[in-house]
Amino acid sequence: MQITNYPNIDEKVIYEKLDNGLLLILSQDTTKHTAFAELMTNFGGMKKDFIADGKEYHLIDGIAHLLEHTLIDNSKYGNVLQHFNEQYVTFNGITTKETTSFYIDTAKNFESALVKLINIVNVATFDEKSLETSKLPIYDEIRKNEDRRFYNYNRKYTESIFANSDFRNNLGTLEEIKNVDYELVKKCHDIFYHPQNQILMISGNFDMDEIKELVIKTYEEINKEKHEFKFIDIDISDKLNKKEITIIDEKEDELVNVTFKLDISHLTGHEGLMAAYYISYFLRDNFDDSSSIYEDLISKRYTVFPIDYSISKIYNYLFIDIGCFTNEKEYFVNQVLERMKNKSQIEEEKFTLMKKREIVSQILKEESCNALMRSIVDNIRDHSYYDHDKLSDVESLSIEGYKEFIDKFDFSDYFIITQKKGE
């Protein structure tokens, strides 16, 4: 099997595309004692509609997560967590809205552990009986999730974003998981768990040539059949239309959150990365503990908690959340909307201070292979950008670029969620 160089190559990270479709990402650091590998499959909780081999399918919530558990519980080596624990190898799996990942981290026998990881993920050894057994801990996970704080709030939030879909969470409901049959779960593994739909990231202390050869050989031995498929994205194009949602929950504290939706389909991957930096600066300037709105809320005794703000990306949209534990809904919302509408500009001194902190953080990140790999995963997931963010990216940030990006964004599409203890 030949290896074709992937377009993005730098001195720290090598990207190579195998003939079988696998994207191999390598970052070698022989000064470390450990090596880390993460095998990511492009199949997560939100991947519910697809066409495979000419037939259209619609999945219920929770299948990607169930498949993750089933592969861990029923590998050719037995229960994977127990097996790797006995080998002194750190292992885990995680299912997000977009992907499912499995990783190992070890200071010895890395090559052997890597072969096992690839086999665990790609070779399905579960049957109908073992699938039913794997459902049992998921039932408990679903029940615990329903008892967690903000369960009702998070459900309403997701319903608002995915208004044209029945997607609600990665776990599914008890009834949904109970009714999932073996053939459908096996079909999902057959179709999606193929190297053409995977990324393997390896970092730390390993021999570059030996690992490449080992990965190629392991996949050749598995030689899994390829299925043609296409995901059908959930339609989230509807505007939020300034709608307001109220949740009554006697067990929870009173909370107000404003969610803004931005269309960033016009941005390239790298522009999306830079926009994330600038929006982060904008939110920190306007809503962190040194901001005027926070000082005002504290002085008026409208809250005793920090303002919470975050950014997430789903398909071609950014979602910005700004929330606060307060019962002064109208005041808080008006303050947030005023700042987003006016796009108040950061002072150059504060911008410079933020940038210096970011430079230090980036230097520390580039000293860690695992941090570099995490940066790549985040960029692929959030920006469809197949590279890690670099020190040169941070150094290129400027207050002129900040103003240009912020001025381009339209913060007029939003919705408000209020959580109250009662009417």
GROMACS .gro file of C-alpha atoms in nm:
model
  423
    1MET     CA    1   0.000   0.000   0.000
    2GLN     CA    2   0.136   0.341  -0.100
    3ILE     CA    3   0.110   0.653   0.110
    4THR     CA    4   0.016   0.985  -0.043
    5ASN     CA    5   0.128   1.303   0.129
    6TYR     CA    6  -0.156   1.511   0.263
    7PRO     CA    7  -0.147   1.883   0.163
    8ASN     CA    8  -0.074   2.027   0.508
    9ILE     CA    9   0.272   1.939   0.634
   10ASP     CA   10   0.487   2.130   0.883
   11GLU     CA   11   0.786   2.063   1.101
   12LYS     CA   12   0.581   1.940   1.398
   13VAL     CA   13   0.300   1.738   1.246
   14ILE     CA   14   0.292   1.506   0.944
   15TYR     CA   15  -0.035   1.437   0.761
   16GLU     CA   16  -0.048   1.133   0.532
   17LYS     CA   17  -0.339   0.978   0.347
   18LEU     CA   18  -0.327   0.600   0.304
   19ASP     CA   19  -0.463   0.430  -0.005
   20ASN     CA   20  -0.745   0.280   0.204
   21GLY     CA   21  -0.868   0.633   0.285
   22LEU     CA   22  -0.734   0.660   0.641
   23LEU     CA   23  -0.592   0.999   0.734
   24LEU     CA   24  -0.280   0.937   0.944
   25ILE     CA   25  -0.156   1.227   1.158
   26LEU     CA   26   0.183   1.189   1.328
   27SER     CA   27   0.367   1.406   1.577
   28GLN     CA   28   0.693   1.254   1.701
   29ASP     CA   29   0.872   1.362   2.018
   30THR     CA   30   1.146   1.125   2.132
   31THR     CA   31   1.211   1.331   2.445
   32LYS     CA   32   0.888   1.193   2.594
   33HIS     CA   33   0.847   0.859   2.767
   34THR     CA   34   0.493   0.795   2.650
   35ALA     CA   35   0.306   0.762   2.323
   36PHE     CA   36  -0.058   0.846   2.255
   37ALA     CA   37  -0.296   0.735   1.980
   38GLU     CA   38  -0.656   0.837   1.909
   39LEU     CA   39  -0.865   0.665   1.643
   40MET     CA   40  -1.161   0.883   1.545
   41THR     CA   41  -1.455   0.767   1.333
   42ASN     CA   42  -1.685   1.017   1.165
   43PHE     CA   43  -2.002   0.882   1.324
   44GLY     CA   44  -2.155   1.054   1.627
   45GLY     CA   45  -2.489   1.112   1.789
   46MET     CA   46  -2.607   1.370   1.536
   47LYS     CA   47  -2.531   1.146   1.234
   48LYS     CA   48  -2.880   1.000   1.201
   49ASP     CA   49  -2.977   1.025   0.834
   50PHE     CA   50  -2.770   0.864   0.560
   51ILE     CA   51  -2.783   0.682   0.229
   52ALA     CA   52  -2.582   0.359   0.201
   53ASP     CA   53  -2.560   0.123  -0.093
   54GLY     CA   54  -2.855   0.302  -0.254
   55LYS     CA   55  -3.087   0.280   0.050
   56GLU     CA   56  -3.189   0.565   0.282
   57TYR     CA   57  -3.175   0.517   0.660
   58HIS     CA   58  -3.293   0.715   0.962
   59LEU     CA   59  -3.147   0.629   1.302
   60ILE     CA   60  -3.282   0.698   1.649
   61ASP     CA   61  -3.079   0.883   1.912
   62GLY     CA   62  -2.815   0.683   2.094
   63ILE     CA   63  -2.693   0.430   1.837
   64ALA     CA   64  -2.343   0.579   1.798
   65HIS     CA   65  -2.301   0.581   2.177
   66LEU     CA   66  -2.437   0.227   2.209
   67LEU     CA   67  -2.192   0.108   1.943
   68GLU     CA   68  -1.902   0.268   2.134
   69HIS     CA   69  -1.999   0.077   2.450
   70THR     CA   70  -2.052  -0.245   2.260
   71LEU     CA   71  -1.708  -0.235   2.099
   72ILE     CA   72  -1.546  -0.173   2.438
   73ASP     CA   73  -1.740  -0.447   2.615
   74ASN     CA   74  -1.702  -0.714   2.347
   75SER     CA   75  -1.364  -0.702   2.176
   76LYS     CA   76  -1.151  -0.996   2.068
   77TYR     CA   77  -0.949  -0.924   2.385
   78GLY     CA   78  -1.254  -0.925   2.613
   79ASN     CA   79  -1.359  -0.611   2.796
   80VAL     CA   80  -1.117  -0.347   2.664
   81LEU     CA   81  -1.105  -0.133   2.978
   82GLN     CA   82  -1.013  -0.434   3.190
   83HIS     CA   83  -0.766  -0.570   2.935
   84PHE     CA   84  -0.574  -0.245   2.894
   85ASN     CA   85  -0.580  -0.177   3.267
   86GLU     CA   86  -0.400  -0.507   3.321
   87GLN     CA   87  -0.144  -0.396   3.058
   88TYR     CA   88  -0.093  -0.055   3.229
   89VAL     CA   89  -0.237   0.122   2.925
   90THR     CA   90  -0.473   0.417   2.968
   91PHE     CA   91  -0.778   0.369   2.745
   92ASN     CA   92  -1.118   0.526   2.691
   93GLY     CA   93  -1.384   0.599   2.432
   94ILE     CA   94  -1.605   0.902   2.380
   95THR     CA   95  -1.902   0.980   2.155
   96THR     CA   96  -1.977   1.339   2.055
   97LYS     CA   97  -2.244   1.480   1.828
   98GLU     CA   98  -2.013   1.438   1.526
   99THR     CA   99  -1.765   1.160   1.601
  100THR     CA  100  -1.672   0.857   1.810
  101SER     CA  101  -1.313   0.829   1.935
  102PHE     CA  102  -1.105   0.568   2.118
  103TYR     CA  103  -0.761   0.644   2.259
  104ILE     CA  104  -0.462   0.482   2.429
  105ASP     CA  105  -0.177   0.637   2.627
  106THR     CA  106   0.114   0.424   2.747
  107ALA     CA  107   0.481   0.429   2.839
  108LYS     CA  108   0.552   0.076   2.719
  109ASN     CA  109   0.444  -0.174   2.452
  110PHE     CA  110   0.289   0.104   2.246
  111GLU     CA  111   0.311  -0.085   1.916
  112SER     CA  112   0.121  -0.382   2.060
  113ALA     CA  113  -0.142  -0.153   2.214
  114LEU     CA  114  -0.184   0.033   1.884
  115VAL     CA  115  -0.252  -0.289   1.692
  116LYS     CA  116  -0.510  -0.382   1.953
  117LEU     CA  117  -0.673  -0.037   1.934
  118ILE     CA  118  -0.714  -0.061   1.555
  119ASN     CA  119  -0.861  -0.410   1.585
  120ILE     CA  120  -1.092  -0.319   1.872
  121VAL     CA  121  -1.243  -0.035   1.674
  122ASN     CA  122  -1.262  -0.199   1.331
  123VAL     CA  123  -1.336  -0.566   1.401
  124ALA     CA  124  -1.688  -0.629   1.532
  125THR     CA  125  -1.706  -0.939   1.753
  126PHE     CA  126  -2.037  -0.866   1.928
  127ASP     CA  127  -2.357  -1.066   1.873
  128GLU     CA  128  -2.724  -1.021   1.968
  129LYS     CA  129  -2.675  -1.146   2.323
  130SER     CA  130  -2.368  -0.933   2.398
  131LEU     CA  131  -2.539  -0.625   2.249
  132GLU     CA  132  -2.825  -0.665   2.496
  133THR     CA  133  -2.574  -0.691   2.781
  134SER     CA  134  -2.402  -0.371   2.665
  135LYS     CA  135  -2.735  -0.188   2.685
  136LEU     CA  136  -2.762  -0.239   3.063
  137PRO     CA  137  -2.510   0.026   3.179
  138ILE     CA  138  -2.654   0.267   2.920
  139TYR     CA  139  -2.996   0.239   3.084
  140ASP     CA  140  -2.836   0.356   3.409
  141GLU     CA  141  -2.653   0.634   3.225
  142ILE     CA  142  -2.981   0.758   3.074
  143ARG     CA  143  -3.154   0.755   3.415
  144LYS     CA  144  -2.865   0.941   3.578
  145ASN     CA  145  -2.863   1.194   3.296
  146GLU     CA  146  -3.231   1.268   3.357
  147ASP     CA  147  -3.148   1.337   3.724
  148ARG     CA  148  -2.866   1.579   3.643
  149ARG     CA  149  -2.894   1.953   3.688
  150PHE     CA  150  -3.019   2.145   3.383
  151TYR     CA  151  -3.160   1.834   3.215
  152ASN     CA  152  -3.485   2.010   3.118
  153TYR     CA  153  -3.296   2.325   3.023
  154ASN     CA  154  -3.050   2.137   2.799
  155ARG     CA  155  -3.334   1.945   2.634
  156LYS     CA  156  -3.522   2.264   2.546
  157TYR     CA  157  -3.200   2.425   2.424
  158THR     CA  158  -3.128   2.134   2.190
  159GLU     CA  159  -3.488   2.129   2.065
  160SER     CA  160  -3.455   2.497   1.974
  161ILE     CA  161  -3.134   2.449   1.775
  162PHE     CA  162  -3.243   2.126   1.607
  163ALA     CA  163  -3.602   2.236   1.548
  164ASN     CA  164  -3.635   2.044   1.219
  165SER     CA  165  -3.497   1.721   1.361
  166ASP     CA  166  -3.583   1.464   1.626
  167PHE     CA  167  -3.224   1.471   1.757
  168ARG     CA  168  -3.218   1.544   2.132
  169ASN     CA  169  -2.902   1.389   2.277
  170ASN     CA  170  -2.629   1.128   2.228
  171LEU     CA  171  -2.778   0.883   2.478
  172GLY     CA  172  -3.129   0.831   2.343
  173THR     CA  173  -3.423   0.729   2.562
  174LEU     CA  174  -3.474   0.405   2.751
  175GLU     CA  175  -3.739   0.296   2.502
  176GLU     CA  176  -3.522   0.378   2.201
  177ILE     CA  177  -3.220   0.185   2.325
  178LYS     CA  178  -3.431  -0.113   2.435
  179ASN     CA  179  -3.576  -0.140   2.083
  180VAL     CA  180  -3.248  -0.110   1.889
  181ASP     CA  181  -3.182  -0.442   1.717
  182TYR     CA  182  -2.855  -0.615   1.644
  183GLU     CA  183  -2.877  -0.594   1.265
  184LEU     CA  184  -2.900  -0.213   1.264
  185VAL     CA  185  -2.607  -0.167   1.504
  186LYS     CA  186  -2.397  -0.414   1.307
  187LYS     CA  187  -2.486  -0.234   0.982
  188CYS     CA  188  -2.370   0.099   1.130
  189HIS     CA  189  -2.038  -0.060   1.220
  190ASP     CA  190  -2.002  -0.223   0.878
  191ILE     CA  191  -2.070   0.103   0.696
  192PHE     CA  192  -1.904   0.373   0.907
  193TYR     CA  193  -1.615   0.195   1.081
  194HIS     CA  194  -1.396   0.186   0.774
  195PRO     CA  195  -1.058   0.363   0.726
  196GLN     CA  196  -1.209   0.593   0.462
  197ASN     CA  197  -1.420   0.741   0.743
  198GLN     CA  198  -1.147   0.756   1.010
  199ILE     CA  199  -0.855   0.963   1.133
  200LEU     CA  200  -0.572   0.805   1.333
  201MET     CA  201  -0.361   1.050   1.536
  202ILE     CA  202  -0.038   0.938   1.702
  203SER     CA  203   0.194   1.150   1.915
  204GLY     CA  204   0.485   1.110   2.153
  205ASN     CA  205   0.780   0.871   2.157
  206PHE     CA  206   0.763   0.629   1.864
  207ASP     CA  207   0.957   0.540   1.552
  208MET     CA  208   0.792   0.716   1.257
  209ASP     CA  209   0.872   0.460   0.986
  210GLU     CA  210   0.795   0.158   1.202
  211ILE     CA  211   0.458   0.298   1.308
  212LYS     CA  212   0.357   0.383   0.951
  213GLU     CA  213   0.440   0.030   0.840
  214LEU     CA  214   0.258  -0.119   1.140
  215VAL     CA  215  -0.059   0.082   1.074
  216ILE     CA  216  -0.061  -0.014   0.705
  217LYS     CA  217  -0.004  -0.382   0.783
  218THR     CA  218  -0.274  -0.392   1.054
  219TYR     CA  219  -0.539  -0.241   0.829
  220GLU     CA  220  -0.439  -0.473   0.543
  221GLU     CA  221  -0.489  -0.773   0.769
  222ILE     CA  222  -0.835  -0.649   0.870
  223ASN     CA  223  -0.920  -0.572   0.505
  224LYS     CA  224  -1.271  -0.452   0.577
  225GLU     CA  225  -1.527  -0.428   0.295
  226LYS     CA  226  -1.600  -0.073   0.178
  227HIS     CA  227  -1.958   0.057   0.157
  228GLU     CA  228  -2.060   0.367  -0.033
  229PHE     CA  229  -2.254   0.607   0.188
  230LYS     CA  230  -2.347   0.970   0.232
  231PHE     CA  231  -2.462   1.148   0.547
  232ILE     CA  232  -2.767   1.373   0.520
  233ASP     CA  233  -2.707   1.675   0.742
  234ILE     CA  234  -2.976   1.787   0.983
  235ASP     CA  235  -3.140   2.109   0.862
  236ILE     CA  236  -3.060   2.383   1.113
  237SER     CA  237  -3.097   2.673   0.870
  238ASP     CA  238  -3.409   2.817   1.036
  239LYS     CA  239  -3.357   3.146   1.214
  240LEU     CA  240  -3.393   3.163   1.591
  241ASN     CA  241  -3.626   3.460   1.544
  242LYS     CA  242  -3.579   3.617   1.886
  243LYS     CA  243  -3.812   3.360   2.039
  244GLU     CA  244  -3.833   3.326   2.415
  245ILE     CA  245  -3.861   2.999   2.606
  246THR     CA  246  -3.945   2.966   2.976
  247ILE     CA  247  -3.872   2.652   3.176
  248ILE     CA  248  -4.029   2.598   3.517
  249ASP     CA  249  -3.812   2.383   3.741
  250GLU     CA  250  -3.847   2.405   4.118
  251LYS     CA  251  -3.519   2.216   4.171
  252GLU     CA  252  -3.300   2.457   3.974
  253ASP     CA  253  -3.165   2.808   4.022
  254GLU     CA  254  -3.306   3.089   3.811
  255LEU     CA  255  -3.109   3.130   3.492
  256VAL     CA  256  -3.122   3.350   3.183
  257ASN     CA  257  -2.936   3.267   2.860
  258VAL     CA  258  -2.919   3.442   2.524
  259THR     CA  259  -2.807   3.229   2.226
  260PHE     CA  260  -2.687   3.399   1.907
  261LYS     CA  261  -2.661   3.217   1.574
  262LEU     CA  262  -2.404   3.320   1.311
  263ASP     CA  263  -2.378   3.190   0.956
  264ILE     CA  264  -2.008   3.133   0.882
  265SER     CA  265  -2.046   2.927   0.564
  266HIS     CA  266  -1.851   3.193   0.374
  267LEU     CA  267  -1.538   3.146   0.587
  268THR     CA  268  -1.252   2.914   0.497
  269GLY     CA  269  -1.127   2.671   0.762
  270HIS     CA  270  -0.841   2.898   0.862
  271GLU     CA  271  -1.068   3.205   0.865
  272GLY     CA  272  -1.302   3.014   1.094
  273LEU     CA  273  -1.012   2.950   1.332
  274MET     CA  274  -0.913   3.318   1.333
  275ALA     CA  275  -1.276   3.423   1.379
  276ALA     CA  276  -1.295   3.198   1.686
  277TYR     CA  277  -0.997   3.382   1.837
  278TYR     CA  278  -1.151   3.723   1.773
  279ILE     CA  279  -1.498   3.628   1.897
  280SER     CA  280  -1.341   3.482   2.210
  281TYR     CA  281  -1.164   3.815   2.270
  282PHE     CA  282  -1.490   4.001   2.206
  283LEU     CA  283  -1.679   3.790   2.462
  284ARG     CA  284  -1.403   3.816   2.721
  285ASP     CA  285  -1.389   4.193   2.680
  286ASN     CA  286  -1.764   4.235   2.721
  287PHE     CA  287  -1.858   3.964   2.970
  288ASP     CA  288  -1.565   3.849   3.183
  289ASP     CA  289  -1.517   3.941   3.550
  290SER     CA  290  -1.355   4.274   3.460
  291SER     CA  291  -1.636   4.383   3.227
  292SER     CA  292  -1.867   4.672   3.306
  293ILE     CA  293  -2.181   4.457   3.279
  294TYR     CA  294  -2.049   4.211   3.537
  295GLU     CA  295  -1.949   4.489   3.776
  296ASP     CA  296  -2.292   4.643   3.730
  297LEU     CA  297  -2.474   4.316   3.800
  298ILE     CA  298  -2.267   4.262   4.114
  299SER     CA  299  -2.313   4.618   4.243
  300LYS     CA  300  -2.690   4.592   4.194
  301ARG     CA  301  -2.689   4.250   4.364
  302TYR     CA  302  -2.856   4.095   4.061
  303THR     CA  303  -2.615   3.802   4.075
  304VAL     CA  304  -2.325   3.663   4.275
  305PHE     CA  305  -2.201   3.440   3.993
  306PRO     CA  306  -1.981   3.510   3.689
  307ILE     CA  307  -2.140   3.553   3.349
  308ASP     CA  308  -2.106   3.231   3.152
  309TYR     CA  309  -2.020   3.256   2.781
  310SER     CA  310  -1.920   2.997   2.522
  311ILE     CA  311  -1.888   2.931   2.149
  312SER     CA  312  -1.982   2.612   1.965
  313LYS     CA  313  -2.002   2.520   1.595
  314ILE     CA  314  -2.260   2.301   1.428
  315TYR     CA  315  -2.229   2.260   1.053
  316ASN     CA  316  -2.188   2.610   0.905
  317TYR     CA  317  -2.316   2.798   1.208
  318LEU     CA  318  -2.161   2.939   1.523
  319PHE     CA  319  -2.370   2.946   1.838
  320ILE     CA  320  -2.272   3.197   2.105
  321ASP     CA  321  -2.422   3.150   2.451
  322ILE     CA  322  -2.423   3.422   2.717
  323GLY     CA  323  -2.594   3.332   3.044
  324CYS     CA  324  -2.620   3.430   3.406
  325PHE     CA  325  -2.782   3.304   3.726
  326THR     CA  326  -3.020   3.594   3.794
  327ASN     CA  327  -3.388   3.667   3.834
  328GLU     CA  328  -3.347   4.005   3.660
  329LYS     CA  329  -3.416   3.869   3.314
  330GLU     CA  330  -3.515   4.191   3.139
  331TYR     CA  331  -3.218   4.386   3.269
  332PHE     CA  332  -2.963   4.117   3.183
  333VAL     CA  333  -3.101   4.050   2.835
  334ASN     CA  334  -3.110   4.421   2.749
  335GLN     CA  335  -2.750   4.464   2.863
  336VAL     CA  336  -2.635   4.168   2.654
  337LEU     CA  337  -2.825   4.276   2.343
  338GLU     CA  338  -2.691   4.630   2.371
  339ARG     CA  339  -2.331   4.511   2.375
  340MET     CA  340  -2.379   4.268   2.089
  341LYS     CA  341  -2.562   4.526   1.879
  342ASN     CA  342  -2.309   4.804   1.937
  343LYS     CA  343  -2.014   4.566   1.892
  344SER     CA  344  -1.821   4.770   2.144
  345GLN     CA  345  -1.454   4.779   2.048
  346ILE     CA  346  -1.186   4.648   2.277
  347GLU     CA  347  -0.919   4.884   2.405
  348GLU     CA  348  -0.580   4.821   2.248
  349GLU     CA  349  -0.412   4.771   2.585
  350LYS     CA  350  -0.657   4.496   2.683
  351PHE     CA  351  -0.631   4.335   2.338
  352THR     CA  352  -0.250   4.328   2.369
  353LEU     CA  353  -0.273   4.169   2.714
  354MET     CA  354  -0.510   3.897   2.587
  355LYS     CA  355  -0.279   3.830   2.294
  356LYS     CA  356   0.027   3.796   2.520
  357ARG     CA  357  -0.158   3.543   2.734
  358GLU     CA  358  -0.260   3.354   2.419
  359ILE     CA  359   0.102   3.347   2.299
  360VAL     CA  360   0.216   3.192   2.628
  361SER     CA  361  -0.066   2.936   2.609
  362GLN     CA  362   0.026   2.848   2.250
  363ILE     CA  363   0.396   2.805   2.335
  364LEU     CA  364   0.303   2.563   2.614
  365LYS     CA  365   0.064   2.381   2.380
  366GLU     CA  366   0.331   2.334   2.112
  367GLU     CA  367   0.556   2.172   2.372
  368SER     CA  368   0.297   1.898   2.422
  369CYS     CA  369   0.231   1.644   2.146
  370ASN     CA  370  -0.104   1.554   2.298
  371ALA     CA  371  -0.208   1.919   2.311
  372LEU     CA  372  -0.114   1.957   1.945
  373MET     CA  373  -0.326   1.654   1.857
  374ARG     CA  374  -0.618   1.791   2.057
  375SER     CA  375  -0.582   2.118   1.866
  376ILE     CA  376  -0.604   1.927   1.537
  377VAL     CA  377  -0.913   1.734   1.649
  378ASP     CA  378  -1.082   2.059   1.756
  379ASN     CA  379  -0.995   2.232   1.429
  380ILE     CA  380  -1.121   1.943   1.217
  381ARG     CA  381  -1.444   1.925   1.416
  382ASP     CA  382  -1.505   2.299   1.454
  383HIS     CA  383  -1.365   2.446   1.133
  384SER     CA  384  -1.307   2.159   0.887
  385TYR     CA  385  -0.946   2.278   0.907
  386TYR     CA  386  -0.692   1.995   0.887
  387ASP     CA  387  -0.409   2.155   1.079
  388HIS     CA  388  -0.324   2.267   1.431
  389ASP     CA  389  -0.334   2.631   1.535
  390LYS     CA  390   0.019   2.769   1.548
  391LEU     CA  391   0.214   3.038   1.725
  392SER     CA  392   0.221   3.230   1.396
  393ASP     CA  393  -0.162   3.234   1.398
  394VAL     CA  394  -0.167   3.398   1.740
  395GLU     CA  395   0.113   3.639   1.653
  396SER     CA  396  -0.080   3.751   1.344
  397LEU     CA  397  -0.380   3.862   1.553
  398SER     CA  398  -0.421   4.238   1.539
  399ILE     CA  399  -0.669   4.490   1.668
  400GLU     CA  400  -0.738   4.591   1.307
  401GLY     CA  401  -0.819   4.229   1.220
  402TYR     CA  402  -1.034   4.207   1.533
  403LYS     CA  403  -1.241   4.510   1.432
  404GLU     CA  404  -1.277   4.383   1.076
  405PHE     CA  405  -1.403   4.040   1.184
  406ILE     CA  406  -1.640   4.168   1.454
  407ASP     CA  407  -1.789   4.430   1.222
  408LYS     CA  408  -1.875   4.158   0.970
  409PHE     CA  409  -2.082   3.953   1.213
  410ASP     CA  410  -2.456   4.000   1.247
  411PHE     CA  411  -2.577   3.932   1.602
  412SER     CA  412  -2.945   3.998   1.527
  413ASP     CA  413  -3.058   3.633   1.523
  414TYR     CA  414  -3.101   3.496   1.875
  415PHE     CA  415  -3.332   3.326   2.123
  416ILE     CA  416  -3.371   3.356   2.500
  417ILE     CA  417  -3.415   3.076   2.752
  418THR     CA  418  -3.528   3.159   3.103
  419GLN     CA  419  -3.530   2.899   3.379
  420LYS     CA  420  -3.758   2.987   3.671
  421LYS     CA  421  -3.868   2.821   3.992
  422GLY     CA  422  -4.233   2.911   3.933
  423GLU     CA  423  -4.474   3.162   3.786
   0.00000   0.00000   0.00000
